[in-house]
Amino acid sequence: MRRADSVNKIKKSCEWKALFAEIGARIAKSMVFWGLAAILASSAYTDIVKLGSGTAADVPADGGNVQGNLEEPKRVAITFDDGPHSVYTKELLDGLAIRNVHATFFVVGKNIVGNESLIERMDQEGHLIGNHTYDHVKICDMSGEAACEQVEKTSALVREITGHDTEFVRPPFGAWNKSMECSFTMIPVLWNVDPLDWTTKNKDLVVQRVLSDVEDGDIILLHDFYESSVQAALQIVDELLGQDYEFVTVDELILE
Ligand code: NI
């Protein structure tokens, strides 16, 4: 056998070995995959069985019962865009404080200037402060960089006053750019109940529109930039408290 042949044979046998090794690895991988799938399927099955066979033994030891769990309070988040407004936001904060209700404010950066004390109050009185851009702009029409700047400028102002950033953003006109890559992460928040309060000065109409539409888990959209909206908001709060609704901030509704 010539040396070249021998090298060739070794090479070929290496190829075969490599091939067998690869087939072996693939079989092993698929065994691991199907093994995991089987484990997951059996645990899911166990969960289904558990769900399907609730018995008296599942009742928590703290005295809660299935009936009690069904009667959890209805929760709703009331949110205000476009402020702060030197007169109406103050009125609203006073009204919410008396009722011990927490709201979420999506503030416009340029409106913070001169109203810093209202931002401070929101923070100290347990409200959540969200971001509604600096100039109330349609973010999806802007370049990524300009859009990020709109959000960051407002966040910086809030941070200066309260010591923390705004994590939640309500994009003006509901138009958010999902692919926006900013150096910070924002959670976009929309709404379920929109009485179009900015289109009317009729407080009762706004109240009626909200009350006829609202359900457990909803996010109500209003604007603390108009007197009629603020009056409507406080009446809505009173009505919903009377219907055993609990008011929570948007983060409590979304993250829990
Ligand atoms: Ni707005």
Short mmCIF file of N, CA and C in Angstrom, two decimals, residues 128-202:
data_model
loop_
_atom_site.label_atom_id
_atom_site.label_comp_id
_atom_site.label_asym_id
_atom_site.label_seq_id
_atom_site.Cartn_x
_atom_site.Cartn_y
_atom_site.Cartn_z
N LEU A 128 -49.29 57.24 39.89
CA LEU A 128 -48.21 56.79 39.00
C LEU A 128 -48.03 57.84 37.91
N ILE A 129 -46.77 58.21 37.66
CA ILE A 129 -46.49 59.19 36.62
C ILE A 129 -45.95 58.47 35.39
N GLY A 130 -46.66 58.64 34.28
CA GLY A 130 -46.22 58.07 33.01
C GLY A 130 -45.84 59.18 32.05
N ASN A 131 -45.37 58.79 30.89
CA ASN A 131 -44.76 59.71 29.93
C ASN A 131 -45.66 59.86 28.70
N HIS A 132 -45.89 61.11 28.29
CA HIS A 132 -46.76 61.36 27.13
C HIS A 132 -46.00 62.22 26.11
N THR A 133 -44.70 62.03 26.06
CA THR A 133 -43.72 62.76 25.22
C THR A 133 -43.55 64.21 25.69
N TYR A 134 -42.59 64.89 25.13
CA TYR A 134 -42.31 66.27 25.55
C TYR A 134 -43.24 67.27 24.87
N ASP A 135 -43.44 67.10 23.55
CA ASP A 135 -44.23 68.08 22.79
C ASP A 135 -45.58 67.55 22.33
N HIS A 136 -46.03 66.41 22.89
CA HIS A 136 -47.27 65.78 22.44
C HIS A 136 -47.21 65.51 20.94
N VAL A 137 -46.27 64.66 20.56
CA VAL A 137 -46.04 64.39 19.14
C VAL A 137 -46.42 62.95 18.78
N LYS A 138 -46.66 62.76 17.49
CA LYS A 138 -46.97 61.42 16.97
C LYS A 138 -45.64 60.71 16.72
N ILE A 139 -45.31 59.83 17.65
CA ILE A 139 -43.99 59.21 17.65
C ILE A 139 -43.68 58.41 16.38
N CYS A 140 -44.69 57.74 15.84
CA CYS A 140 -44.40 56.84 14.71
C CYS A 140 -44.08 57.61 13.43
N ASP A 141 -44.32 58.92 13.42
CA ASP A 141 -43.96 59.72 12.24
C ASP A 141 -42.54 60.27 12.33
N MET A 142 -41.86 59.98 13.44
CA MET A 142 -40.55 60.60 13.66
C MET A 142 -39.42 59.60 13.46
N SER A 143 -38.22 60.11 13.32
CA SER A 143 -37.05 59.22 13.29
C SER A 143 -36.91 58.62 14.69
N GLY A 144 -36.30 57.45 14.76
CA GLY A 144 -36.12 56.77 16.05
C GLY A 144 -35.44 57.64 17.07
N GLU A 145 -34.42 58.36 16.63
CA GLU A 145 -33.63 59.17 17.55
C GLU A 145 -34.46 60.31 18.13
N ALA A 146 -35.21 60.99 17.25
CA ALA A 146 -36.04 62.12 17.70
C ALA A 146 -37.15 61.63 18.63
N ALA A 147 -37.70 60.45 18.33
CA ALA A 147 -38.78 59.89 19.15
C ALA A 147 -38.25 59.56 20.55
N CYS A 148 -37.08 58.94 20.60
CA CYS A 148 -36.48 58.59 21.89
C CYS A 148 -36.23 59.87 22.69
N GLU A 149 -35.79 60.93 21.99
CA GLU A 149 -35.50 62.19 22.67
C GLU A 149 -36.77 62.79 23.28
N GLN A 150 -37.88 62.66 22.56
CA GLN A 150 -39.18 63.16 23.05
C GLN A 150 -39.55 62.50 24.38
N VAL A 151 -39.30 61.21 24.46
CA VAL A 151 -39.64 60.46 25.67
C VAL A 151 -38.62 60.77 26.77
N GLU A 152 -37.36 60.76 26.40
CA GLU A 152 -36.30 60.91 27.39
C GLU A 152 -36.32 62.31 28.04
N LYS A 153 -36.66 63.33 27.24
CA LYS A 153 -36.70 64.70 27.79
C LYS A 153 -37.73 64.81 28.92
N THR A 154 -38.89 64.18 28.70
CA THR A 154 -39.94 64.19 29.73
C THR A 154 -39.51 63.38 30.94
N SER A 155 -38.92 62.22 30.66
CA SER A 155 -38.46 61.36 31.75
C SER A 155 -37.42 62.09 32.61
N ALA A 156 -36.54 62.85 31.95
CA ALA A 156 -35.49 63.56 32.68
C ALA A 156 -36.09 64.60 33.63
N LEU A 157 -37.14 65.30 33.14
CA LEU A 157 -37.80 66.30 33.98
C LEU A 157 -38.44 65.65 35.21
N VAL A 158 -39.14 64.54 34.97
CA VAL A 158 -39.80 63.83 36.07
C VAL A 158 -38.75 63.32 37.06
N ARG A 159 -37.66 62.79 36.50
CA ARG A 159 -36.58 62.25 37.34
C ARG A 159 -35.99 63.33 38.24
N GLU A 160 -35.83 64.53 37.67
CA GLU A 160 -35.28 65.65 38.44
C GLU A 160 -36.15 65.97 39.65
N ILE A 161 -37.48 65.86 39.45
CA ILE A 161 -38.42 66.25 40.51
C ILE A 161 -38.65 65.12 41.51
N THR A 162 -38.83 63.90 40.99
CA THR A 162 -39.23 62.79 41.87
C THR A 162 -38.08 61.87 42.25
N GLY A 163 -37.01 61.90 41.47
CA GLY A 163 -35.89 61.00 41.75
C GLY A 163 -36.00 59.67 41.03
N HIS A 164 -37.09 59.46 40.29
CA HIS A 164 -37.13 58.23 39.48
C HIS A 164 -37.69 58.45 38.09
N ASP A 165 -37.38 57.47 37.21
CA ASP A 165 -37.77 57.57 35.81
C ASP A 165 -39.24 57.22 35.59
N THR A 166 -39.74 57.56 34.43
CA THR A 166 -41.08 57.10 34.04
C THR A 166 -40.89 55.84 33.21
N GLU A 167 -41.53 54.75 33.62
CA GLU A 167 -41.36 53.48 32.89
C GLU A 167 -42.46 53.27 31.86
N PHE A 168 -43.59 53.92 32.09
CA PHE A 168 -44.75 53.69 31.22
C PHE A 168 -44.95 54.88 30.30
N VAL A 169 -45.27 54.60 29.05
CA VAL A 169 -45.49 55.68 28.10
C VAL A 169 -46.85 55.49 27.44
N ARG A 170 -47.58 56.59 27.34
CA ARG A 170 -48.79 56.56 26.52
C ARG A 170 -48.49 57.38 25.28
N PRO A 171 -48.38 56.72 24.15
CA PRO A 171 -48.04 57.46 22.94
C PRO A 171 -49.20 58.35 22.52
N PRO A 172 -48.94 59.65 22.28
CA PRO A 172 -50.01 60.52 21.80
C PRO A 172 -50.66 59.91 20.54
N PHE A 173 -51.95 60.02 20.45
CA PHE A 173 -52.75 59.48 19.33
C PHE A 173 -52.70 57.95 19.28
N GLY A 174 -52.19 57.34 20.35
CA GLY A 174 -52.12 55.87 20.40
C GLY A 174 -51.14 55.28 19.41
N ALA A 175 -50.27 56.11 18.87
CA ALA A 175 -49.36 55.63 17.82
C ALA A 175 -47.96 55.40 18.37
N TRP A 176 -47.63 54.15 18.58
CA TRP A 176 -46.33 53.80 19.16
C TRP A 176 -45.50 53.09 18.11
N ASN A 177 -44.21 53.32 18.11
CA ASN A 177 -43.31 52.66 17.18
C ASN A 177 -42.65 51.49 17.89
N LYS A 178 -43.12 50.28 17.59
CA LYS A 178 -42.66 49.10 18.33
C LYS A 178 -41.17 48.85 18.14
N SER A 179 -40.63 49.23 16.97
CA SER A 179 -39.23 48.89 16.71
C SER A 179 -38.27 49.98 17.21
N MET A 180 -38.83 50.94 17.95
CA MET A 180 -38.01 52.03 18.48
C MET A 180 -36.92 51.48 19.40
N GLU A 181 -35.67 51.82 19.10
CA GLU A 181 -34.59 51.32 19.95
C GLU A 181 -33.96 52.46 20.72
N CYS A 182 -34.47 52.69 21.91
CA CYS A 182 -33.93 53.74 22.76
C CYS A 182 -32.95 53.10 23.76
N SER A 183 -32.22 53.92 24.43
CA SER A 183 -31.27 53.39 25.41
C SER A 183 -32.00 53.01 26.70
N PHE A 184 -33.32 53.20 26.72
CA PHE A 184 -34.11 52.85 27.89
C PHE A 184 -35.31 52.05 27.42
N THR A 185 -35.94 51.33 28.33
CA THR A 185 -37.10 50.52 27.97
C THR A 185 -38.36 51.19 28.48
N MET A 186 -39.36 51.28 27.62
CA MET A 186 -40.63 51.88 28.03
C MET A 186 -41.74 50.87 27.78
N ILE A 187 -42.73 50.92 28.63
CA ILE A 187 -43.88 50.02 28.45
C ILE A 187 -45.05 50.85 27.93
N PRO A 188 -45.46 50.63 26.68
CA PRO A 188 -46.58 51.42 26.14
C PRO A 188 -47.91 51.00 26.78
N VAL A 189 -48.73 51.99 27.10
CA VAL A 189 -50.02 51.73 27.75
C VAL A 189 -51.12 52.41 26.95
N LEU A 190 -52.09 51.64 26.47
CA LEU A 190 -53.21 52.25 25.77
C LEU A 190 -54.41 52.33 26.72
N TRP A 191 -55.63 52.09 26.25
CA TRP A 191 -56.81 52.25 27.11
C TRP A 191 -57.94 51.39 26.55
N ASN A 192 -58.96 51.14 27.38
CA ASN A 192 -60.15 50.41 26.93
C ASN A 192 -61.38 51.30 26.84
N VAL A 193 -61.42 52.33 27.71
CA VAL A 193 -62.63 53.16 27.80
C VAL A 193 -62.26 54.60 27.44
N ASP A 194 -62.82 55.07 26.33
CA ASP A 194 -62.49 56.42 25.86
C ASP A 194 -63.78 57.22 25.63
N PRO A 195 -64.13 58.10 26.57
CA PRO A 195 -65.37 58.88 26.42
C PRO A 195 -65.20 60.11 25.52
N LEU A 196 -64.04 60.26 24.90
CA LEU A 196 -63.75 61.43 24.06
C LEU A 196 -64.07 62.73 24.81
N ASP A 197 -63.60 62.81 26.05
CA ASP A 197 -63.92 63.95 26.92
C ASP A 197 -63.45 65.28 26.36
N TRP A 198 -62.43 65.25 25.51
CA TRP A 198 -61.88 66.50 24.98
C TRP A 198 -62.77 67.08 23.88
N THR A 199 -63.77 66.31 23.44
CA THR A 199 -64.64 66.81 22.36
C THR A 199 -65.88 67.52 22.90
N THR A 200 -66.09 67.50 24.24
CA THR A 200 -67.32 68.07 24.79
C THR A 200 -67.07 68.75 26.13
N LYS A 201 -67.89 69.74 26.44
CA LYS A 201 -67.82 70.36 27.76
C LYS A 201 -68.92 69.81 28.65
N ASN A 202 -69.66 68.86 28.12
CA ASN A 202 -70.79 68.27 28.84
C ASN A 202 -70.29 67.18 29.79
#
